[in-house]
GROMACS .gro file of C-alpha atoms in nm:
model
  407
    1THR     CA    1  -0.424  -8.961  -3.900
    2ASP     CA    2  -0.475  -8.619  -3.743
    3PRO     CA    3  -0.524  -8.662  -3.365
    4ALA     CA    4  -0.774  -8.374  -3.368
    5ILE     CA    5  -0.993  -8.570  -3.609
    6ALA     CA    6  -0.934  -8.915  -3.460
    7GLY     CA    7  -1.033  -8.792  -3.114
    8TYR     CA    8  -1.354  -8.625  -3.230
    9ASN     CA    9  -1.669  -8.793  -3.098
   10GLY     CA   10  -1.935  -8.611  -3.304
   11ASN     CA   11  -2.134  -8.758  -3.591
   12PRO     CA   12  -1.983  -8.636  -3.924
   13GLN     CA   13  -2.308  -8.711  -4.106
   14TRP     CA   14  -2.502  -8.463  -3.897
   15ILE     CA   15  -2.224  -8.207  -3.931
   16ALA     CA   16  -2.232  -8.241  -4.308
   17PHE     CA   17  -2.611  -8.221  -4.316
   18GLY     CA   18  -2.620  -7.914  -4.092
   19ALA     CA   19  -2.349  -7.739  -4.295
   20VAL     CA   20  -2.531  -7.805  -4.622
   21VAL     CA   21  -2.851  -7.661  -4.471
   22ILE     CA   22  -2.655  -7.353  -4.364
   23GLY     CA   23  -2.532  -7.310  -4.723
   24ILE     CA   24  -2.885  -7.337  -4.866
   25VAL     CA   25  -3.020  -7.089  -4.609
   26LEU     CA   26  -2.734  -6.851  -4.694
   27ALA     CA   27  -2.825  -6.862  -5.064
   28SER     CA   28  -3.188  -6.780  -4.983
   29ALA     CA   29  -3.089  -6.498  -4.746
   30ILE     CA   30  -2.858  -6.341  -5.004
   31GLN     CA   31  -3.136  -6.360  -5.263
   32LEU     CA   32  -3.381  -6.180  -5.035
   33LEU     CA   33  -3.128  -5.919  -4.924
   34THR     CA   34  -3.003  -5.842  -5.275
   35GLY     CA   35  -3.358  -5.824  -5.404
   36TYR     CA   36  -3.443  -5.567  -5.139
   37PHE     CA   37  -3.158  -5.337  -5.244
   38THR     CA   38  -3.205  -5.369  -5.622
   39GLU     CA   39  -3.575  -5.422  -5.699
   40THR     CA   40  -3.772  -5.126  -5.836
   41THR     CA   41  -4.053  -5.181  -5.585
   42ARG     CA   42  -3.826  -5.152  -5.280
   43ARG     CA   43  -3.725  -4.841  -5.090
   44PRO     CA   44  -3.350  -4.820  -5.177
   45VAL     CA   45  -3.412  -4.801  -5.553
   46ARG     CA   46  -3.710  -4.570  -5.503
   47ASP     CA   47  -3.493  -4.340  -5.291
   48ILE     CA   48  -3.237  -4.327  -5.573
   49GLY     CA   49  -3.518  -4.248  -5.816
   50GLN     CA   50  -3.639  -3.971  -5.587
   51SER     CA   51  -3.287  -3.826  -5.569
   52SER     CA   52  -3.280  -3.799  -5.950
   53GLU     CA   53  -3.505  -3.491  -5.922
   54THR     CA   54  -3.210  -3.295  -5.784
   55GLY     CA   55  -2.947  -3.405  -6.036
   56ALA     CA   56  -2.688  -3.668  -6.116
   57ALA     CA   57  -2.470  -3.596  -5.811
   58THR     CA   58  -2.741  -3.697  -5.565
   59VAL     CA   59  -2.812  -4.010  -5.772
   60ILE     CA   60  -2.445  -4.110  -5.740
   61LEU     CA   61  -2.442  -4.041  -5.367
   62SER     CA   62  -2.764  -4.237  -5.307
   63GLY     CA   63  -2.639  -4.535  -5.505
   64ILE     CA   64  -2.304  -4.544  -5.327
   65SER     CA   65  -2.464  -4.525  -4.982
   66SER     CA   66  -2.715  -4.797  -5.072
   67GLY     CA   67  -2.441  -5.025  -5.203
   68MET     CA   68  -2.226  -4.973  -4.894
   69GLU     CA   69  -2.516  -5.056  -4.664
   70SER     CA   70  -2.600  -5.372  -4.856
   71ALA     CA   71  -2.236  -5.485  -4.839
   72VAL     CA   72  -2.244  -5.475  -4.459
   73TYR     CA   73  -2.550  -5.697  -4.433
   74SER     CA   74  -2.419  -5.943  -4.692
   75ALA     CA   75  -2.084  -5.969  -4.514
   76LEU     CA   76  -2.264  -6.033  -4.184
   77LEU     CA   77  -2.469  -6.310  -4.347
   78ILE     CA   78  -2.159  -6.477  -4.487
   79GLY     CA   79  -1.978  -6.437  -4.154
   80ALA     CA   80  -2.275  -6.591  -3.974
   81ALA     CA   81  -2.264  -6.890  -4.211
   82VAL     CA   82  -1.893  -6.941  -4.146
   83PHE     CA   83  -1.937  -6.910  -3.770
   84GLY     CA   84  -2.241  -7.137  -3.774
   85SER     CA   85  -2.035  -7.401  -3.953
   86TYR     CA   86  -1.766  -7.359  -3.689
   87LEU     CA   87  -2.020  -7.411  -3.409
   88LEU     CA   88  -2.128  -7.737  -3.569
   89ALA     CA   89  -1.776  -7.866  -3.516
   90THR     CA   90  -1.797  -7.780  -3.142
   91GLY     CA   91  -1.467  -7.593  -3.149
   92ASN     CA   92  -1.258  -7.843  -3.348
   93ALA     CA   93  -1.075  -7.625  -3.604
   94THR     CA   94  -1.007  -7.905  -3.849
   95ILE     CA   95  -1.366  -8.031  -3.848
   96ALA     CA   96  -1.481  -7.669  -3.874
   97LEU     CA   97  -1.300  -7.629  -4.206
   98PHE     CA   98  -1.475  -7.940  -4.331
   99ALA     CA   99  -1.808  -7.790  -4.224
  100VAL     CA  100  -1.730  -7.463  -4.402
  101ALA     CA  101  -1.648  -7.655  -4.719
  102MET     CA  102  -1.976  -7.845  -4.691
  103ALA     CA  103  -2.161  -7.515  -4.643
  104GLY     CA  104  -2.008  -7.404  -4.972
  105GLY     CA  105  -2.133  -7.728  -5.124
  106GLY     CA  106  -2.480  -7.656  -4.987
  107LEU     CA  107  -2.467  -7.311  -5.143
  108LEU     CA  108  -2.381  -7.468  -5.477
  109THR     CA  109  -2.673  -7.712  -5.464
  110THR     CA  110  -2.874  -7.418  -5.597
  111VAL     CA  111  -2.651  -7.403  -5.906
  112GLY     CA  112  -2.943  -7.471  -6.142
  113VAL     CA  113  -3.134  -7.171  -6.011
  114ILE     CA  114  -2.818  -6.959  -6.011
  115VAL     CA  115  -2.738  -7.034  -6.375
  116SER     CA  116  -3.101  -6.971  -6.475
  117MET     CA  117  -3.109  -6.632  -6.302
  118ASP     CA  118  -2.769  -6.536  -6.439
  119SER     CA  119  -2.880  -6.622  -6.794
  120PHE     CA  120  -3.213  -6.444  -6.755
  121GLY     CA  121  -3.047  -6.104  -6.704
  122PRO     CA  122  -2.850  -6.077  -7.031
  123VAL     CA  123  -3.138  -6.223  -7.234
  124THR     CA  124  -3.388  -5.964  -7.112
  125ASP     CA  125  -3.129  -5.686  -7.136
  126ASN     CA  126  -3.053  -5.766  -7.500
  127ALA     CA  127  -3.421  -5.812  -7.585
  128GLN     CA  128  -3.504  -5.471  -7.444
  129GLY     CA  129  -3.206  -5.311  -7.622
  130ILE     CA  130  -3.296  -5.463  -7.957
  131ALA     CA  131  -3.657  -5.353  -7.921
  132GLU     CA  132  -3.551  -4.999  -7.830
  133MET     CA  133  -3.307  -4.973  -8.122
  134SER     CA  134  -3.557  -5.105  -8.373
  135GLY     CA  135  -3.823  -4.853  -8.278
  136ASP     CA  136  -4.093  -5.105  -8.373
  137VAL     CA  137  -4.191  -5.203  -8.018
  138GLU     CA  138  -4.412  -4.954  -7.837
  139GLY     CA  139  -4.685  -4.935  -7.575
  140ASP     CA  140  -4.752  -5.233  -7.350
  141ALA     CA  141  -4.492  -5.451  -7.521
  142ALA     CA  142  -4.215  -5.197  -7.460
  143GLN     CA  143  -4.332  -5.155  -7.101
  144ALA     CA  144  -4.321  -5.530  -7.046
  145LEU     CA  145  -3.965  -5.553  -7.183
  146THR     CA  146  -3.854  -5.269  -6.956
  147LYS     CA  147  -3.995  -5.448  -6.652
  148LEU     CA  148  -3.832  -5.774  -6.754
  149ASP     CA  149  -3.500  -5.592  -6.794
  150ALA     CA  150  -3.537  -5.452  -6.442
  151ILE     CA  151  -3.604  -5.801  -6.306
  152GLY     CA  152  -3.299  -5.923  -6.497
  153ASN     CA  153  -3.083  -5.662  -6.327
  154THR     CA  154  -3.197  -5.795  -5.989
  155THR     CA  155  -3.134  -6.160  -6.081
  156LYS     CA  156  -2.783  -6.074  -6.203
  157ALA     CA  157  -2.708  -5.894  -5.875
  158ILE     CA  158  -2.835  -6.195  -5.679
  159THR     CA  159  -2.609  -6.439  -5.864
  160LYS     CA  160  -2.309  -6.210  -5.810
  161GLY     CA  161  -2.383  -6.201  -5.438
  162ILE     CA  162  -2.402  -6.580  -5.424
  163ALA     CA  163  -2.080  -6.607  -5.628
  164ILE     CA  164  -1.883  -6.394  -5.382
  165ALA     CA  165  -2.028  -6.600  -5.095
  166THR     CA  166  -1.899  -6.920  -5.255
  167ALA     CA  167  -1.560  -6.753  -5.305
  168VAL     CA  168  -1.539  -6.662  -4.936
  169LEU     CA  169  -1.641  -7.010  -4.820
  170ALA     CA  170  -1.396  -7.172  -5.061
  171ALA     CA  171  -1.120  -6.933  -4.954
  172THR     CA  172  -1.186  -7.015  -4.588
  173ALA     CA  173  -1.153  -7.386  -4.661
  174LEU     CA  174  -0.838  -7.325  -4.868
  175PHE     CA  175  -0.699  -7.124  -4.579
  176GLY     CA  176  -0.701  -7.446  -4.380
  177SER     CA  177  -0.498  -7.613  -4.654
  178PHE     CA  178  -0.259  -7.318  -4.647
  179ARG     CA  179  -0.212  -7.365  -4.273
  180ASP     CA  180  -0.148  -7.738  -4.318
  181SER     CA  181   0.108  -7.671  -4.595
  182VAL     CA  182   0.295  -7.426  -4.375
  183GLU     CA  183   0.297  -7.654  -4.071
  184SER     CA  184   0.411  -7.953  -4.277
  185ALA     CA  185   0.703  -7.749  -4.412
  186LEU     CA  186   0.812  -7.618  -4.073
  187PRO     CA  187   1.095  -7.803  -3.895
  188ALA     CA  188   0.998  -8.045  -3.621
  189ALA     CA  189   1.105  -7.802  -3.350
  190ALA     CA  190   0.865  -7.536  -3.481
  191ALA     CA  191   0.571  -7.767  -3.556
  192GLY     CA  192   0.234  -7.629  -3.448
  193THR     CA  193   0.365  -7.272  -3.404
  194PHE     CA  194   0.180  -7.119  -3.701
  195LYS     CA  195  -0.047  -6.836  -3.588
  196LEU     CA  196  -0.161  -6.497  -3.712
  197ASP     CA  197  -0.077  -6.245  -3.441
  198VAL     CA  198  -0.169  -5.895  -3.559
  199ALA     CA  199   0.038  -5.754  -3.271
  200GLN     CA  200   0.336  -5.841  -3.489
  201PRO     CA  201   0.404  -5.552  -3.732
  202ASN     CA  202   0.480  -5.773  -4.031
  203VAL     CA  203   0.153  -5.964  -3.985
  204LEU     CA  204  -0.041  -5.638  -3.963
  205VAL     CA  205   0.131  -5.510  -4.278
  206GLY     CA  206   0.029  -5.827  -4.460
  207LEU     CA  207  -0.333  -5.769  -4.354
  208ILE     CA  208  -0.325  -5.410  -4.482
  209VAL     CA  209  -0.164  -5.507  -4.812
  210GLY     CA  210  -0.423  -5.781  -4.867
  211ALA     CA  211  -0.709  -5.535  -4.824
  212SER     CA  212  -0.540  -5.271  -5.041
  213VAL     CA  213  -0.491  -5.512  -5.331
  214VAL     CA  214  -0.870  -5.542  -5.365
  215PHE     CA  215  -0.900  -5.164  -5.403
  216LEU     CA  216  -0.612  -5.144  -5.652
  217PHE     CA  217  -0.755  -5.433  -5.852
  218SER     CA  218  -1.098  -5.265  -5.866
  219SER     CA  219  -0.951  -4.930  -5.966
  220LEU     CA  220  -0.754  -5.088  -6.251
  221LEU     CA  221  -1.067  -5.250  -6.393
  222ILE     CA  222  -1.283  -4.939  -6.360
  223MET     CA  223  -1.013  -4.726  -6.523
  224ALA     CA  224  -0.984  -4.981  -6.803
  225VAL     CA  225  -1.357  -4.953  -6.875
  226GLY     CA  226  -1.331  -4.574  -6.868
  227ARG     CA  227  -1.045  -4.570  -7.118
  228ALA     CA  228  -1.224  -4.808  -7.353
  229ALA     CA  229  -1.543  -4.601  -7.327
  230GLN     CA  230  -1.352  -4.285  -7.414
  231ARG     CA  231  -1.213  -4.447  -7.729
  232VAL     CA  232  -1.560  -4.566  -7.829
  233VAL     CA  233  -1.709  -4.219  -7.779
  234LEU     CA  234  -1.432  -4.059  -7.986
  235GLU     CA  235  -1.483  -4.316  -8.261
  236VAL     CA  236  -1.859  -4.256  -8.269
  237ARG     CA  237  -1.811  -3.879  -8.281
  238MET     CA  238  -1.561  -3.917  -8.563
  239GLN     CA  239  -1.803  -4.128  -8.766
  240PHE     CA  240  -2.084  -3.877  -8.715
  241ARG     CA  241  -1.851  -3.598  -8.825
  242THR     CA  242  -1.709  -3.771  -9.132
  243HIS     CA  243  -2.032  -3.948  -9.234
  244PRO     CA  244  -2.322  -3.707  -9.175
  245GLY     CA  245  -2.550  -3.939  -9.367
  246ILE     CA  246  -2.564  -4.169  -9.063
  247MET     CA  247  -2.806  -3.932  -8.890
  248THR     CA  248  -3.035  -3.924  -9.194
  249PHE     CA  249  -3.016  -4.305  -9.241
  250GLU     CA  250  -2.845  -4.257  -9.579
  251GLU     CA  251  -2.525  -4.427  -9.456
  252LYS     CA  252  -2.461  -4.715  -9.220
  253PRO     CA  253  -2.218  -4.678  -8.928
  254ASP     CA  254  -1.901  -4.887  -8.922
  255TYR     CA  255  -1.990  -5.110  -8.629
  256SER     CA  256  -1.676  -5.320  -8.671
  257ARG     CA  257  -1.453  -5.035  -8.557
  258VAL     CA  258  -1.628  -5.014  -8.220
  259VAL     CA  259  -1.618  -5.394  -8.182
  260ASP     CA  260  -1.243  -5.390  -8.255
  261ILE     CA  261  -1.180  -5.117  -7.998
  262VAL     CA  262  -1.370  -5.294  -7.721
  263THR     CA  263  -1.219  -5.636  -7.800
  264GLN     CA  264  -0.860  -5.514  -7.818
  265ASP     CA  265  -0.890  -5.302  -7.506
  266SER     CA  266  -1.050  -5.583  -7.306
  267LEU     CA  267  -0.766  -5.821  -7.389
  268ARG     CA  268  -0.492  -5.566  -7.330
  269GLU     CA  269  -0.635  -5.434  -7.003
  270LEU     CA  270  -0.668  -5.789  -6.868
  271VAL     CA  271  -0.290  -5.824  -6.829
  272THR     CA  272  -0.227  -5.588  -6.537
  273PRO     CA  273  -0.502  -5.717  -6.303
  274GLY     CA  274  -0.390  -6.073  -6.379
  275ILE     CA  275  -0.029  -5.992  -6.293
  276LEU     CA  276  -0.143  -5.822  -5.973
  277ALA     CA  277  -0.344  -6.126  -5.862
  278VAL     CA  278  -0.062  -6.373  -5.927
  279LEU     CA  279   0.248  -6.183  -5.818
  280THR     CA  280   0.125  -5.992  -5.511
  281PRO     CA  281   0.108  -6.306  -5.290
  282ILE     CA  282   0.459  -6.396  -5.407
  283ALA     CA  283   0.589  -6.050  -5.319
  284VAL     CA  284   0.424  -6.053  -4.976
  285GLY     CA  285   0.526  -6.410  -4.892
  286PHE     CA  286   0.894  -6.375  -4.980
  287THR     CA  287   0.920  -6.025  -4.828
  288PHE     CA  288   0.748  -6.073  -4.492
  289GLY     CA  289   0.716  -6.451  -4.444
  290TYR     CA  290   0.443  -6.712  -4.418
  291ALA     CA  291   0.244  -6.555  -4.130
  292PRO     CA  292   0.205  -6.219  -4.309
  293LEU     CA  293   0.107  -6.415  -4.620
  294GLY     CA  294  -0.175  -6.573  -4.419
  295SER     CA  295  -0.289  -6.232  -4.291
  296PHE     CA  296  -0.264  -6.103  -4.648
  297LEU     CA  297  -0.524  -6.361  -4.749
  298ALA     CA  298  -0.745  -6.267  -4.454
  299GLY     CA  299  -0.732  -5.900  -4.551
  300ALA     CA  300  -0.810  -5.978  -4.915
  301ILE     CA  301  -1.109  -6.194  -4.821
  302ALA     CA  302  -1.251  -5.935  -4.580
  303ALA     CA  303  -1.212  -5.638  -4.813
  304GLY     CA  304  -1.306  -5.844  -5.118
  305VAL     CA  305  -1.647  -5.952  -4.994
  306LEU     CA  306  -1.739  -5.595  -4.896
  307MET     CA  307  -1.613  -5.440  -5.218
  308ALA     CA  308  -1.769  -5.701  -5.447
  309VAL     CA  309  -2.116  -5.672  -5.294
  310PHE     CA  310  -2.094  -5.292  -5.282
  311LEU     CA  311  -2.002  -5.266  -5.650
  312SER     CA  312  -2.260  -5.521  -5.769
  313ASN     CA  313  -2.554  -5.391  -5.568
  314SER     CA  314  -2.489  -5.021  -5.625
  315GLY     CA  315  -2.462  -5.082  -6.000
  316GLY     CA  316  -2.784  -5.284  -6.006
  317ALA     CA  317  -2.966  -5.020  -5.801
  318TRP     CA  318  -2.856  -4.741  -6.038
  319ASP     CA  319  -2.970  -4.941  -6.339
  320ASN     CA  320  -3.311  -5.012  -6.190
  321ALA     CA  321  -3.350  -4.651  -6.077
  322LYS     CA  322  -3.324  -4.559  -6.444
  323LYS     CA  323  -3.591  -4.819  -6.526
  324LEU     CA  324  -3.809  -4.670  -6.253
  325VAL     CA  325  -3.791  -4.328  -6.414
  326GLU     CA  326  -3.850  -4.473  -6.760
  327ASP     CA  327  -4.173  -4.625  -6.627
  328GLY     CA  328  -4.309  -4.269  -6.601
  329ASN     CA  329  -4.198  -4.176  -6.249
  330HIS     CA  330  -4.026  -3.846  -6.166
  331GLY     CA  331  -4.091  -3.702  -6.512
  332GLY     CA  332  -4.035  -4.013  -6.723
  333LYS     CA  333  -3.818  -4.048  -7.031
  334GLY     CA  334  -3.650  -3.734  -7.163
  335SER     CA  335  -3.678  -3.548  -6.833
  336ALA     CA  336  -3.390  -3.405  -6.630
  337ALA     CA  337  -3.442  -3.686  -6.378
  338HIS     CA  338  -3.402  -3.940  -6.657
  339GLU     CA  339  -3.072  -3.782  -6.763
  340ALA     CA  340  -2.950  -3.798  -6.403
  341THR     CA  341  -3.031  -4.169  -6.374
  342ILE     CA  342  -2.858  -4.235  -6.708
  343VAL     CA  343  -2.541  -4.091  -6.554
  344GLY     CA  344  -2.587  -4.321  -6.255
  345ASP     CA  345  -2.642  -4.622  -6.479
  346THR     CA  346  -2.329  -4.535  -6.679
  347VAL     CA  347  -2.122  -4.523  -6.360
  348GLY     CA  348  -2.284  -4.843  -6.237
  349ASP     CA  349  -2.205  -5.055  -6.544
  350PRO     CA  350  -1.831  -5.098  -6.472
  351PHE     CA  351  -1.922  -5.145  -6.106
  352LYS     CA  352  -2.167  -5.432  -6.151
  353ASP     CA  353  -2.045  -5.588  -6.475
  354THR     CA  354  -1.666  -5.560  -6.447
  355ALA     CA  355  -1.504  -5.480  -6.113
  356GLY     CA  356  -1.761  -5.643  -5.882
  357PRO     CA  357  -1.774  -5.991  -6.040
  358SER     CA  358  -1.395  -5.992  -6.097
  359ILE     CA  359  -1.319  -5.986  -5.725
  360ASN     CA  360  -1.455  -6.341  -5.703
  361PRO     CA  361  -1.171  -6.493  -5.916
  362LEU     CA  362  -0.922  -6.250  -5.757
  363ILE     CA  363  -0.979  -6.404  -5.413
  364LYS     CA  364  -0.959  -6.757  -5.548
  365VAL     CA  365  -0.644  -6.695  -5.755
  366MET     CA  366  -0.457  -6.530  -5.466
  367ASN     CA  367  -0.555  -6.815  -5.234
  368LEU     CA  368  -0.435  -7.078  -5.480
  369VAL     CA  369  -0.107  -6.898  -5.548
  370SER     CA  370  -0.046  -6.859  -5.175
  371LEU     CA  371  -0.119  -7.228  -5.123
  372LEU     CA  372   0.126  -7.325  -5.398
  373ILE     CA  373   0.413  -7.109  -5.270
  374ALA     CA  374   0.357  -7.171  -4.896
  375THR     CA  375   0.613  -7.453  -4.867
  376SER     CA  376   0.872  -7.251  -5.064
  377VAL     CA  377   0.821  -6.948  -4.843
  378VAL     CA  378   0.889  -7.161  -4.534
  379LYS     CA  379   1.175  -7.357  -4.694
  380TYR     CA  380   1.371  -7.051  -4.806
  381SER     CA  381   1.288  -6.827  -4.510
  382SER     CA  382   1.655  -6.821  -4.408
  383ASN     CA  383   1.786  -6.754  -4.760
  384THR     CA  384   1.782  -6.375  -4.755
  385GLY     CA  385   1.931  -6.332  -5.101
  386LEU     CA  386   1.672  -6.552  -5.269
  387ARG     CA  387   1.386  -6.388  -5.080
  388VAL     CA  388   1.499  -6.039  -5.174
  389GLY     CA  389   1.549  -6.135  -5.537
  390VAL     CA  390   1.209  -6.300  -5.579
  391ALA     CA  391   1.021  -6.028  -5.391
  392LEU     CA  392   1.199  -5.747  -5.573
  393GLY     CA  393   1.138  -5.910  -5.910
  394ALA     CA  394   0.767  -5.952  -5.836
  395VAL     CA  395   0.732  -5.590  -5.718
  396ILE     CA  396   0.914  -5.455  -6.025
  397ILE     CA  397   0.688  -5.651  -6.261
  398ILE     CA  398   0.374  -5.533  -6.078
  399VAL     CA  399   0.482  -5.168  -6.082
  400ALA     CA  400   0.585  -5.187  -6.449
  401ALA     CA  401   0.250  -5.341  -6.543
  402ILE     CA  402   0.056  -5.069  -6.358
  403VAL     CA  403   0.263  -4.790  -6.513
  404TYR     CA  404   0.225  -4.941  -6.861
  405SER     CA  405  -0.153  -4.976  -6.821
  406LYS     CA  406  -0.183  -4.603  -6.753
  407ARG     CA  407   0.004  -4.496  -7.065
   0.00000   0.00000   0.00000
């Protein structure tokens, strides 16, 4: 048994209970915070709506600043939950990891509410879209659907915030497993020497690379959405040009072509981000060693939580700012302000529906890959040829995938 655990005198039942309570409180705090930054009745969204009177550029700037601010507060909440779990263990690092894992379990006790809120958003969004396309729903009914859609945008943002919180808590617990795997693979003479000292250049480089991967991953996904959208727009324009009867309702559009474009692009564009998530830890581990690999994970977690919340909340705020204008504020539908918020909503869709939620599995995948290769990184640390070959191969594949995705 681990001496650190065997010599602990605290009551594990109370630690588990306290950690679960911390997780539940964290879920409630994220819900309140996300609601503040994305609800149409709150100041951030109303400020974005106000900025629509001066054009699309100010809408974009307001949404970005609001999302960045919300990311800071969410990260502080998650950090407070992790530190609170650590305090429950009274300084015992091993027990602290157990407490963090239990806090994640407490967060997931709200899974029923999370699934309900996550399902509510797409249902109301599709209902409002169908009603708008049909043209048969007007007046109070249309207004009610618009309000429900706005609420759905908020509930979706809340569930994304909770999802990234679970990813961070799970990654923190997995980081303990990573440390144990490294220390078990180290020779007896070096046992207990694993530490992340950022004064060491290679450890600092690992931290920087971990943070940069989150940005590269997000850029790949946003670019992928942009390319697919361009193809859809060109296809729609072509159909309008070659089938003028579509505008007079004498011909039906070929919807299948657009579905094919989106489906094919989504599958093809999935390859590069997947390769990046799997091979980057391998490249870092075999190039710099196990300590930089640990700092790589720390950098990815830190940048990932900020980026994910920023993208999700800014996208939700832009969407609800459009709903606010459509409710008759700032000129209502068809006004210049409405056109400005449509631009913001268009920018926000890949933020909140693609890049933001995808950072959650990115963090988990990179943690799992790092955990799986940890013993190999330590075992072959003295085999320079093997390390160079594996690292070089991983880097070449990553670069080739990125270059191919931009063709």
